mmCIF file of C-alpha atoms and ligand atoms in Angstrom:
data_model
loop_
_atom_site.group_PDB
_atom_site.id
_atom_site.type_symbol
_atom_site.label_atom_id
_atom_site.label_comp_id
_atom_site.label_asym_id
_atom_site.label_seq_id
_atom_site.Cartn_x
_atom_site.Cartn_y
_atom_site.Cartn_z
ATOM 1 C CA MET A 266 32.250 -135.855 -174.468
ATOM 2 C CA HIS A 267 32.684 -135.922 -178.130
ATOM 3 C CA ASP A 268 36.351 -135.619 -179.237
ATOM 4 C CA ILE A 269 37.605 -132.861 -181.830
ATOM 5 C CA PRO A 270 39.560 -135.260 -183.932
ATOM 6 C CA LEU A 271 43.373 -134.586 -183.427
ATOM 7 C CA ARG A 272 45.778 -136.551 -185.294
ATOM 8 C CA LYS A 273 48.979 -135.916 -183.370
ATOM 9 C CA ILE A 274 51.654 -133.188 -182.352
ATOM 10 C CA ASP A 275 52.482 -131.510 -185.609
ATOM 11 C CA HIS A 276 55.372 -129.491 -184.083
ATOM 12 C CA VAL A 277 56.462 -127.764 -181.026
ATOM 13 C CA ARG A 278 57.419 -124.056 -181.468
ATOM 14 C CA PHE A 279 59.970 -122.444 -179.168
ATOM 15 C CA PHE A 280 60.162 -118.482 -179.076
ATOM 16 C CA VAL A 281 63.779 -117.890 -178.321
ATOM 17 C CA GLY A 282 66.230 -114.903 -178.156
ATOM 18 C CA ASN A 283 68.572 -116.268 -180.891
ATOM 19 C CA ALA A 284 67.088 -118.921 -183.189
ATOM 20 C CA ARG A 285 70.119 -119.180 -185.090
ATOM 21 C CA GLN A 286 72.127 -120.290 -181.986
ATOM 22 C CA SER A 287 69.371 -122.415 -180.676
ATOM 23 C CA ALA A 288 69.391 -124.307 -183.844
ATOM 24 C CA PHE A 289 72.990 -124.936 -183.430
ATOM 25 C CA PHE A 290 72.408 -126.316 -180.008
ATOM 26 C CA TYR A 291 69.489 -128.569 -180.894
ATOM 27 C CA ARG A 292 71.422 -129.796 -183.714
ATOM 28 C CA ASN A 293 74.691 -130.479 -182.261
ATOM 29 C CA ALA A 294 73.602 -131.438 -178.772
ATOM 30 C CA PHE A 295 70.204 -133.011 -179.284
ATOM 31 C CA GLY A 296 70.983 -134.419 -182.708
ATOM 32 C CA PHE A 297 68.129 -132.834 -184.807
ATOM 33 C CA ASP A 298 68.702 -132.162 -188.463
ATOM 34 C CA VAL A 299 68.035 -128.576 -189.391
ATOM 35 C CA VAL A 300 65.718 -128.836 -192.433
ATOM 36 C CA ALA A 301 64.100 -125.503 -193.105
ATOM 37 C CA TYR A 302 64.445 -121.772 -192.494
ATOM 38 C CA ALA A 303 62.418 -118.595 -192.836
ATOM 39 C CA GLY A 304 64.010 -114.947 -192.412
ATOM 40 C CA LEU A 305 64.730 -112.131 -194.404
ATOM 41 C CA GLU A 306 66.275 -114.274 -197.183
ATOM 42 C CA THR A 307 62.995 -115.814 -197.681
ATOM 43 C CA LYS A 308 61.126 -112.500 -197.621
ATOM 44 C CA VAL A 309 59.969 -112.942 -194.038
ATOM 45 C CA ARG A 310 60.635 -109.384 -192.323
ATOM 46 C CA HIS A 311 59.457 -109.627 -188.762
ATOM 47 C CA GLU A 312 61.018 -112.968 -187.524
ATOM 48 C CA ALA A 313 63.480 -115.855 -188.238
ATOM 49 C CA GLY A 314 62.445 -119.451 -187.992
ATOM 50 C CA TYR A 315 64.397 -122.639 -188.202
ATOM 51 C CA VAL A 316 62.807 -126.145 -188.466
ATOM 52 C CA LEU A 317 64.419 -129.037 -186.855
ATOM 53 C CA ARG A 318 63.589 -132.605 -187.502
ATOM 54 C CA GLN A 319 64.666 -135.962 -185.668
ATOM 55 C CA GLY A 320 62.429 -139.214 -186.216
ATOM 56 C CA ASP A 321 58.800 -137.794 -185.978
ATOM 57 C CA ILE A 322 59.745 -134.900 -184.083
ATOM 58 C CA THR A 323 59.583 -131.374 -185.391
ATOM 59 C CA PHE A 324 60.799 -128.452 -183.365
ATOM 60 C CA VAL A 325 60.409 -124.780 -184.836
ATOM 61 C CA LEU A 326 62.653 -122.196 -183.280
ATOM 62 C CA THR A 327 61.379 -118.535 -183.778
ATOM 63 C CA SER A 328 63.192 -115.249 -182.958
ATOM 64 C CA PRO A 329 61.696 -111.697 -183.452
ATOM 65 C CA LEU A 330 63.697 -109.465 -185.750
ATOM 66 C CA SER A 331 62.467 -106.151 -184.016
ATOM 67 C CA PRO A 332 60.746 -105.024 -181.036
ATOM 68 C CA GLU A 333 57.707 -104.471 -183.146
ATOM 69 C CA HIS A 334 57.167 -108.051 -183.298
ATOM 70 C CA PRO A 335 53.855 -108.839 -181.606
ATOM 71 C CA GLU A 336 55.584 -111.423 -179.504
ATOM 72 C CA SER A 337 58.890 -109.738 -178.664
ATOM 73 C CA GLN A 338 57.880 -108.893 -175.120
ATOM 74 C CA ARG A 339 57.600 -112.545 -174.478
ATOM 75 C CA LEU A 340 61.303 -112.658 -174.333
ATOM 76 C CA VAL A 341 61.952 -110.309 -171.534
ATOM 77 C CA THR A 342 59.087 -112.064 -169.545
ATOM 78 C CA HIS A 343 59.386 -115.354 -170.052
ATOM 79 C CA GLY A 344 62.836 -116.144 -171.462
ATOM 80 C CA ASP A 345 63.252 -118.937 -174.223
ATOM 81 C CA GLY A 346 60.495 -121.488 -173.876
ATOM 82 C CA VAL A 347 57.552 -123.206 -175.558
ATOM 83 C CA MET A 348 55.144 -120.856 -177.248
ATOM 84 C CA ASP A 349 52.841 -123.285 -179.221
ATOM 85 C CA ILE A 350 52.070 -127.134 -179.124
ATOM 86 C CA ALA A 351 50.679 -127.259 -182.660
ATOM 87 C CA LEU A 352 48.080 -130.049 -183.368
ATOM 88 C CA ASP A 353 47.696 -131.805 -186.540
ATOM 89 C CA VAL A 354 43.885 -131.977 -187.309
ATOM 90 C CA PRO A 355 41.815 -133.130 -190.324
ATOM 91 C CA ASP A 356 39.744 -130.034 -190.405
ATOM 92 C CA VAL A 357 41.075 -126.741 -188.908
ATOM 93 C CA ARG A 358 37.923 -124.502 -189.116
ATOM 94 C CA ALA A 359 35.883 -127.341 -187.626
ATOM 95 C CA ALA A 360 38.403 -127.845 -184.720
ATOM 96 C CA PHE A 361 38.742 -124.081 -184.023
ATOM 97 C CA GLU A 362 34.994 -123.304 -183.982
ATOM 98 C CA GLU A 363 33.981 -126.212 -182.056
ATOM 99 C CA ALA A 364 36.951 -125.527 -179.471
ATOM 100 C CA VAL A 365 35.825 -121.793 -179.226
ATOM 101 C CA ARG A 366 32.034 -122.958 -178.976
ATOM 102 C CA ARG A 367 33.150 -125.048 -175.997
ATOM 103 C CA GLY A 368 34.943 -122.067 -174.323
ATOM 104 C CA ALA A 369 38.432 -121.850 -175.581
ATOM 105 C CA ALA A 370 40.004 -118.358 -175.836
ATOM 106 C CA PRO A 371 40.706 -117.733 -179.605
ATOM 107 C CA LEU A 372 44.007 -116.467 -180.520
ATOM 108 C CA SER A 373 44.128 -116.363 -184.255
ATOM 109 C CA PRO A 374 41.090 -117.371 -186.595
ATOM 110 C CA PRO A 375 41.180 -119.924 -189.319
ATOM 111 C CA GLU A 376 43.754 -118.909 -192.074
ATOM 112 C CA ALA A 377 44.588 -120.574 -195.460
ATOM 113 C CA ARG A 378 47.923 -119.470 -196.708
ATOM 114 C CA GLU A 379 48.878 -120.462 -200.254
ATOM 115 C CA ASP A 380 52.098 -120.593 -201.887
ATOM 116 C CA GLU A 381 53.535 -122.613 -205.047
ATOM 117 C CA HIS A 382 53.563 -125.692 -202.771
ATOM 118 C CA GLY A 383 49.754 -125.718 -202.062
ATOM 119 C CA VAL A 384 47.514 -124.510 -199.130
ATOM 120 C CA PHE A 385 48.487 -124.353 -195.552
ATOM 121 C CA GLU A 386 45.962 -124.048 -192.945
ATOM 122 C CA THR A 387 46.083 -122.942 -189.243
ATOM 123 C CA ALA A 388 43.899 -121.439 -186.490
ATOM 124 C CA SER A 389 45.105 -120.949 -182.782
ATOM 125 C CA ILE A 390 43.560 -121.282 -179.340
ATOM 126 C CA ARG A 391 44.900 -120.334 -175.903
ATOM 127 C CA THR A 392 46.018 -122.810 -173.337
ATOM 128 C CA TYR A 393 47.795 -122.128 -169.938
ATOM 129 C CA GLY A 394 49.743 -119.081 -169.513
ATOM 130 C CA ASP A 395 50.978 -117.509 -172.927
ATOM 131 C CA THR A 396 50.945 -120.978 -174.481
ATOM 132 C CA ALA A 397 48.997 -121.726 -177.510
ATOM 133 C CA HIS A 398 47.606 -124.780 -179.447
ATOM 134 C CA THR A 399 47.651 -124.110 -183.290
ATOM 135 C CA PHE A 400 45.457 -126.270 -185.060
ATOM 136 C CA VAL A 401 47.349 -127.291 -188.362
ATOM 137 C CA ASN A 402 46.279 -129.038 -191.599
ATOM 138 C CA ARG A 403 48.841 -129.685 -194.273
ATOM 139 C CA ASP A 404 47.070 -132.157 -196.362
ATOM 140 C CA ARG A 405 47.140 -129.895 -199.379
ATOM 141 C CA TYR A 406 50.654 -128.560 -198.738
ATOM 142 C CA ARG A 407 53.785 -130.143 -200.181
ATOM 143 C CA GLY A 408 56.213 -127.624 -199.169
ATOM 144 C CA VAL A 409 59.225 -128.253 -196.646
ATOM 145 C CA PHE A 410 57.263 -126.806 -193.542
ATOM 146 C CA ALA A 411 54.969 -123.775 -194.248
ATOM 147 C CA PRO A 412 54.536 -120.824 -196.396
ATOM 148 C CA GLY A 413 57.712 -118.585 -195.923
ATOM 149 C CA TYR A 414 59.902 -121.481 -195.153
ATOM 150 C CA ARG A 415 62.547 -122.835 -197.610
ATOM 151 C CA PRO A 416 64.737 -125.957 -197.144
ATOM 152 C CA ILE A 417 67.782 -125.148 -195.345
ATOM 153 C CA ASP A 418 70.709 -123.892 -197.439
ATOM 154 C CA PRO A 419 72.903 -126.983 -197.659
ATOM 155 C CA GLU A 420 75.974 -124.946 -197.588
ATOM 156 C CA ARG A 421 74.881 -123.943 -194.026
ATOM 157 C CA TYR A 422 73.655 -127.402 -192.699
ATOM 158 C CA HIS A 423 74.080 -130.300 -194.923
ATOM 159 C CA PRO A 424 71.654 -133.366 -194.160
ATOM 160 C CA SER A 425 74.795 -135.659 -194.565
ATOM 161 C CA THR A 426 76.346 -133.839 -191.529
ATOM 162 C CA ALA A 427 73.421 -134.389 -189.180
ATOM 163 C CA ARG A 428 74.289 -136.963 -186.089
ATOM 164 C CA PRO A 429 70.912 -138.015 -184.914
ATOM 165 C CA VAL A 430 70.854 -139.608 -181.417
ATOM 166 C CA GLY A 431 67.870 -141.849 -181.862
ATOM 167 C CA LEU A 432 65.200 -139.462 -180.601
ATOM 168 C CA ALA A 433 61.935 -140.734 -182.278
ATOM 169 C CA ALA A 434 58.842 -139.262 -181.060
ATOM 170 C CA ILE A 435 57.197 -136.901 -178.463
ATOM 171 C CA ASP A 436 56.014 -139.068 -175.704
ATOM 172 C CA HIS A 437 54.414 -136.185 -173.518
ATOM 173 C CA ILE A 438 54.450 -132.557 -172.787
ATOM 174 C CA VAL A 439 54.187 -131.288 -169.372
ATOM 175 C CA GLY A 440 52.623 -128.006 -168.123
ATOM 176 C CA ASN A 441 53.188 -126.336 -164.899
ATOM 177 C CA VAL A 442 50.323 -124.128 -163.527
ATOM 178 C CA GLU A 443 49.549 -122.193 -160.482
ATOM 179 C CA GLU A 444 48.590 -123.594 -157.156
ATOM 180 C CA GLY A 445 45.031 -124.584 -157.189
ATOM 181 C CA LYS A 446 44.701 -124.315 -161.020
ATOM 182 C CA MET A 447 45.500 -128.019 -162.057
ATOM 183 C CA ASN A 448 41.911 -129.115 -161.989
ATOM 184 C CA GLU A 449 40.871 -126.240 -164.113
ATOM 185 C CA TRP A 450 43.242 -126.916 -166.899
ATOM 186 C CA VAL A 451 42.537 -130.932 -166.792
ATOM 187 C CA GLU A 452 38.759 -129.570 -167.312
ATOM 188 C CA PHE A 453 39.885 -127.362 -170.035
ATOM 189 C CA TYR A 454 41.382 -130.316 -171.890
ATOM 190 C CA ARG A 455 38.386 -132.617 -171.022
ATOM 191 C CA ARG A 456 35.743 -129.935 -171.997
ATOM 192 C CA ILE A 457 37.422 -128.189 -174.973
ATOM 193 C CA LEU A 458 39.511 -131.044 -176.621
ATOM 194 C CA GLY A 459 37.524 -134.239 -175.217
ATOM 195 C CA PHE A 460 40.686 -135.587 -173.670
ATOM 196 C CA GLU A 461 40.344 -138.127 -170.831
ATOM 197 C CA GLN A 462 41.929 -138.024 -167.388
ATOM 198 C CA LEU A 463 44.676 -140.977 -167.204
ATOM 199 C CA VAL A 464 46.220 -140.807 -163.958
ATOM 200 C CA SER A 465 46.874 -138.431 -160.924
ATOM 201 C CA PHE A 466 49.539 -138.215 -158.336
ATOM 202 C CA ASP A 467 49.090 -136.099 -155.135
ATOM 203 C CA ASP A 468 51.208 -134.723 -152.735
ATOM 204 C CA LYS A 469 51.908 -137.866 -150.889
ATOM 205 C CA ASP A 470 53.071 -139.474 -154.028
ATOM 206 C CA ILE A 471 55.496 -136.712 -155.138
ATOM 207 C CA SER A 472 56.993 -135.128 -151.964
ATOM 208 C CA THR A 473 60.219 -135.039 -150.361
ATOM 209 C CA GLU A 474 61.025 -133.736 -146.961
ATOM 210 C CA TYR A 475 60.905 -130.211 -148.361
ATOM 211 C CA SER A 476 58.618 -129.691 -151.484
ATOM 212 C CA ALA A 477 55.868 -131.326 -153.245
ATOM 213 C CA LEU A 478 53.621 -131.131 -156.162
ATOM 214 C CA MET A 479 50.500 -132.701 -157.763
ATOM 215 C CA SER A 480 49.980 -133.828 -161.001
ATOM 216 C CA LYS A 481 47.398 -135.202 -163.508
ATOM 217 C CA VAL A 482 47.696 -136.605 -167.041
ATOM 218 C CA VAL A 483 45.221 -135.914 -169.844
ATOM 219 C CA GLN A 484 45.277 -137.781 -173.068
ATOM 220 C CA ASN A 485 43.341 -137.583 -176.410
ATOM 221 C CA GLY A 486 41.150 -140.400 -177.704
ATOM 222 C CA THR A 487 43.890 -142.251 -179.629
ATOM 223 C CA GLY A 488 46.277 -141.889 -176.561
ATOM 224 C CA ARG A 489 48.881 -140.314 -179.000
ATOM 225 C CA ILE A 490 48.799 -136.901 -177.125
ATOM 226 C CA LYS A 491 49.337 -136.964 -173.541
ATOM 227 C CA PHE A 492 49.645 -133.648 -171.424
ATOM 228 C CA PRO A 493 50.622 -134.029 -167.793
ATOM 229 C CA ILE A 494 49.541 -130.833 -165.686
ATOM 230 C CA ASN A 495 51.428 -130.105 -162.494
ATOM 231 C CA GLU A 496 50.738 -127.578 -159.728
ATOM 232 C CA PRO A 497 52.698 -126.955 -156.678
ATOM 233 C CA ALA A 498 51.694 -128.295 -153.343
ATOM 234 C CA ARG A 499 52.409 -126.894 -149.839
ATOM 235 C CA ALA A 500 55.475 -128.048 -148.148
ATOM 236 C CA LYS A 501 58.161 -126.851 -145.743
ATOM 237 C CA ARG A 502 60.112 -125.283 -148.457
ATOM 238 C CA ARG A 503 59.521 -124.050 -152.128
ATOM 239 C CA SER A 504 58.490 -126.658 -154.774
ATOM 240 C CA GLN A 505 60.324 -127.061 -157.928
ATOM 241 C CA ILE A 506 56.836 -125.709 -159.538
ATOM 242 C CA ASP A 507 56.955 -122.478 -157.634
ATOM 243 C CA GLU A 508 60.681 -121.984 -158.809
ATOM 244 C CA TYR A 509 59.539 -122.531 -162.343
ATOM 245 C CA LEU A 510 56.537 -120.079 -162.191
ATOM 246 C CA GLN A 511 58.768 -117.575 -160.595
ATOM 247 C CA TYR A 512 61.242 -117.596 -163.380
ATOM 248 C CA TYR A 513 59.068 -118.340 -166.352
ATOM 249 C CA ARG A 514 56.632 -115.500 -164.869
ATOM 250 C CA GLY A 515 53.543 -117.705 -164.869
ATOM 251 C CA PRO A 516 52.372 -121.109 -166.058
ATOM 252 C CA GLY A 517 54.020 -122.688 -169.282
ATOM 253 C CA VAL A 518 55.528 -125.870 -170.580
ATOM 254 C CA GLN A 519 57.863 -127.600 -168.047
ATOM 255 C CA HIS A 520 59.360 -130.233 -170.042
ATOM 256 C CA VAL A 521 58.993 -132.295 -173.363
ATOM 257 C CA ALA A 522 59.574 -135.836 -173.201
ATOM 258 C CA LEU A 523 61.145 -137.562 -176.301
ATOM 259 C CA ILE A 524 61.066 -141.288 -176.817
ATOM 260 C CA THR A 525 63.824 -143.340 -177.830
ATOM 261 C CA GLY A 526 64.265 -147.020 -178.746
ATOM 262 C CA ASP A 527 67.729 -147.214 -177.194
ATOM 263 C CA ILE A 528 68.105 -144.884 -174.201
ATOM 264 C CA VAL A 529 71.691 -146.091 -173.337
ATOM 265 C CA LYS A 530 72.804 -145.261 -176.877
ATOM 266 C CA THR A 531 70.794 -141.976 -176.994
ATOM 267 C CA VAL A 532 71.978 -140.929 -173.616
ATOM 268 C CA ARG A 533 75.655 -141.802 -174.429
ATOM 269 C CA ALA A 534 75.421 -139.756 -177.387
ATOM 270 C CA MET A 535 73.818 -136.537 -175.801
ATOM 271 C CA ARG A 536 76.452 -136.687 -173.082
ATOM 272 C CA ALA A 537 79.199 -136.879 -175.537
ATOM 273 C CA ASN A 538 77.542 -133.829 -177.110
ATOM 274 C CA ASP A 539 77.706 -132.071 -173.667
ATOM 275 C CA VAL A 540 74.118 -132.175 -172.731
ATOM 276 C CA SER A 541 73.668 -132.043 -168.898
ATOM 277 C CA PHE A 542 71.432 -134.381 -167.214
ATOM 278 C CA LEU A 543 70.096 -134.567 -163.587
ATOM 279 C CA ARG A 544 72.170 -137.105 -161.217
ATOM 280 C CA VAL A 545 70.585 -139.475 -158.809
ATOM 281 C CA PRO A 546 72.883 -140.631 -155.831
ATOM 282 C CA LYS A 547 74.394 -144.046 -156.722
ATOM 283 C CA THR A 548 72.506 -145.455 -153.965
ATOM 284 C CA TYR A 549 69.467 -145.272 -156.216
ATOM 285 C CA TYR A 550 70.864 -148.243 -158.266
ATOM 286 C CA ASP A 551 71.526 -150.369 -154.944
ATOM 287 C CA ALA A 552 67.537 -150.918 -154.396
ATOM 288 C CA LEU A 553 66.838 -150.856 -158.072
ATOM 289 C CA THR A 554 66.694 -154.610 -158.835
ATOM 290 C CA ASP A 555 64.428 -155.078 -155.677
ATOM 291 C CA ARG A 556 62.107 -152.301 -157.002
ATOM 292 C CA VAL A 557 61.694 -153.139 -160.715
ATOM 293 C CA GLY A 558 62.826 -156.842 -161.137
ATOM 294 C CA SER A 559 64.868 -157.986 -163.930
ATOM 295 C CA ILE A 560 65.469 -155.843 -166.858
ATOM 296 C CA LYS A 561 67.230 -156.305 -170.224
ATOM 297 C CA GLU A 562 69.667 -153.301 -169.748
ATOM 298 C CA ASP A 563 72.930 -153.617 -167.988
ATOM 299 C CA LEU A 564 72.419 -152.047 -164.494
ATOM 300 C CA ALA A 565 76.061 -150.666 -164.249
ATOM 301 C CA GLU A 566 75.677 -148.984 -167.581
ATOM 302 C CA LEU A 567 72.265 -147.335 -166.378
ATOM 303 C CA ALA A 568 74.145 -146.331 -163.148
ATOM 304 C CA ASP A 569 77.064 -144.850 -165.131
ATOM 305 C CA LEU A 570 74.696 -142.776 -167.177
ATOM 306 C CA GLY A 571 72.388 -141.932 -164.550
ATOM 307 C CA ILE A 572 69.193 -143.474 -166.236
ATOM 308 C CA LEU A 573 66.146 -144.087 -164.013
ATOM 309 C CA VAL A 574 63.855 -147.170 -164.211
ATOM 310 C CA ASP A 575 60.266 -147.789 -163.156
ATOM 311 C CA ARG A 576 57.814 -150.707 -163.352
ATOM 312 C CA ASP A 577 54.162 -151.091 -163.514
ATOM 313 C CA ASP A 578 51.741 -153.981 -164.347
ATOM 314 C CA GLU A 579 52.500 -153.735 -168.071
ATOM 315 C CA GLY A 580 56.184 -153.420 -168.025
ATOM 316 C CA TYR A 581 58.797 -151.042 -167.264
ATOM 317 C CA MET A 582 59.991 -147.612 -168.543
ATOM 318 C CA LEU A 583 63.613 -146.002 -168.323
ATOM 319 C CA GLN A 584 63.951 -142.321 -168.197
ATOM 320 C CA ILE A 585 66.419 -139.323 -167.573
ATOM 321 C CA PHE A 586 65.942 -135.543 -167.337
ATOM 322 C CA THR A 587 68.245 -132.839 -168.638
ATOM 323 C CA LYS A 588 69.030 -129.910 -166.703
ATOM 324 C CA PRO A 589 67.184 -126.691 -167.648
ATOM 325 C CA VAL A 590 68.424 -125.868 -171.279
ATOM 326 C CA ALA A 591 68.503 -122.062 -170.630
ATOM 327 C CA ASP A 592 69.662 -119.979 -167.764
ATOM 328 C CA ARG A 593 66.247 -119.664 -166.147
ATOM 329 C CA PRO A 594 65.508 -122.736 -164.249
ATOM 330 C CA THR A 595 62.326 -123.306 -166.435
ATOM 331 C CA LEU A 596 62.314 -125.630 -169.526
ATOM 332 C CA PHE A 597 64.062 -128.974 -169.658
ATOM 333 C CA PHE A 598 63.742 -132.113 -171.586
ATOM 334 C CA GLU A 599 63.159 -135.960 -170.779
ATOM 335 C CA VAL A 600 64.447 -138.786 -172.615
ATOM 336 C CA ILE A 601 62.304 -141.873 -172.258
ATOM 337 C CA GLN A 602 62.248 -145.572 -173.345
ATOM 338 C CA ARG A 603 59.126 -147.573 -172.797
ATOM 339 C CA ARG A 604 59.346 -151.371 -172.487
ATOM 340 C CA GLY A 605 55.717 -152.028 -172.068
ATOM 341 C CA SER A 606 55.076 -149.543 -169.246
ATOM 342 C CA LYS A 607 52.508 -146.449 -170.181
ATOM 343 C CA SER A 608 53.395 -144.799 -166.782
ATOM 344 C CA PHE A 609 55.369 -141.535 -166.034
ATOM 345 C CA GLY A 610 57.734 -142.982 -163.530
ATOM 346 C CA LYS A 611 55.862 -142.432 -160.324
ATOM 347 C CA GLY A 612 58.566 -144.615 -158.501
ATOM 348 C CA ASN A 613 61.131 -142.015 -159.570
ATOM 349 C CA PHE A 614 59.578 -138.821 -158.495
ATOM 350 C CA LYS A 615 61.314 -139.104 -154.956
ATOM 351 C CA ALA A 616 64.695 -139.662 -156.102
ATOM 352 C CA LEU A 617 64.450 -137.150 -158.932
ATOM 353 C CA PHE A 618 62.835 -134.347 -156.862
ATOM 354 C CA GLU A 619 65.648 -134.747 -154.261
ATOM 355 C CA ALA A 620 68.083 -134.377 -157.252
ATOM 356 C CA ILE A 621 66.221 -131.192 -158.552
ATOM 357 C CA GLU A 622 66.177 -129.766 -154.862
ATOM 358 C CA ARG A 623 70.115 -130.071 -154.857
ATOM 359 C CA GLU A 624 69.998 -128.161 -157.819
ATOM 360 C CA GLN A 625 67.606 -125.539 -156.351
ATOM 361 C CA GLU A 626 69.844 -125.422 -153.197
ATOM 362 C CA LEU A 627 72.743 -124.265 -155.692
ATOM 363 C CA ARG A 628 70.585 -121.707 -157.087
ATOM 364 C CA GLY A 629 69.378 -120.478 -153.751
ATOM 365 C CA THR A 630 65.563 -121.151 -154.766
ATOM 366 C CA LEU A 631 64.661 -123.751 -152.398
HETATM 367 FE FE1 FE2 B 995 57.728 -136.575 -168.043
#
């Protein structure tokens, strides 16, 4: 099917209870620079927003300032989470109209907002759960982020005090959907946005003694935008996807994977900043060389940090997962370094799921 031209992920918007404090967390734990702000001081009355940047990654953190905010109920229902994966497109109106013509549910119609920095265009459609895709075009906009936003007050966050950890770009963003719904959402991305299906894993690939899931990956024509979709599979005990669906109250973004060029350095820095990562047992590293062959990194260092490795025909990749970043066991992050491999770490799923199950056991949700 014909593509709707999508350039890249423009930004990921998180709707959170306290954007001011979340900005502090993503800055000091994940190494983002806080670059822009919107709120009462910039004449935005209904919400506060912080724009954070590291490499090519842009996160936006938004909090409502009153219960009349149209999204305020989202916090009670979902807790903190991803509300929008915004996509940079050459033509907002064309992308929106074509997506809606193909059956996408519209959320907000094309809008061109103007300020002294130019014209900023957006339009939004729905995807799984309460998650949106906003089409963004900023070709005629030279402001710091969008109308309403101003560069952050340097008294508050001075760029010279940012301490980046080497996160460079978004690799993929994973959605969790209900049992039996994965194929519908794969079809959504194929039919509406012209994505192609890349790989799939079934419950035989991704199961432990107790819990299981199924996963398919869709990507856009250029391969720059990758969205794996998970659904729980039947097993003896409750899948981690079920746990997510219960606590997020429905489908939503499970994790955002961030690329680094030096995972050892990045993870070391994030650990020093108090980011908690999932741990696999030390025995994982005993069999590692047999499984993935020779790698450039020092095995003892990987074991020390808990970094996982997987190999395919094209090379290998290194990855690690944070624990959930809020109190609900919902959203977490992945740090990934690719050395040729375009895969998603299938060989790590079992070790990883067992690690997640140990956490579920502690939470009493297995
Ligand atoms: Fe991932």
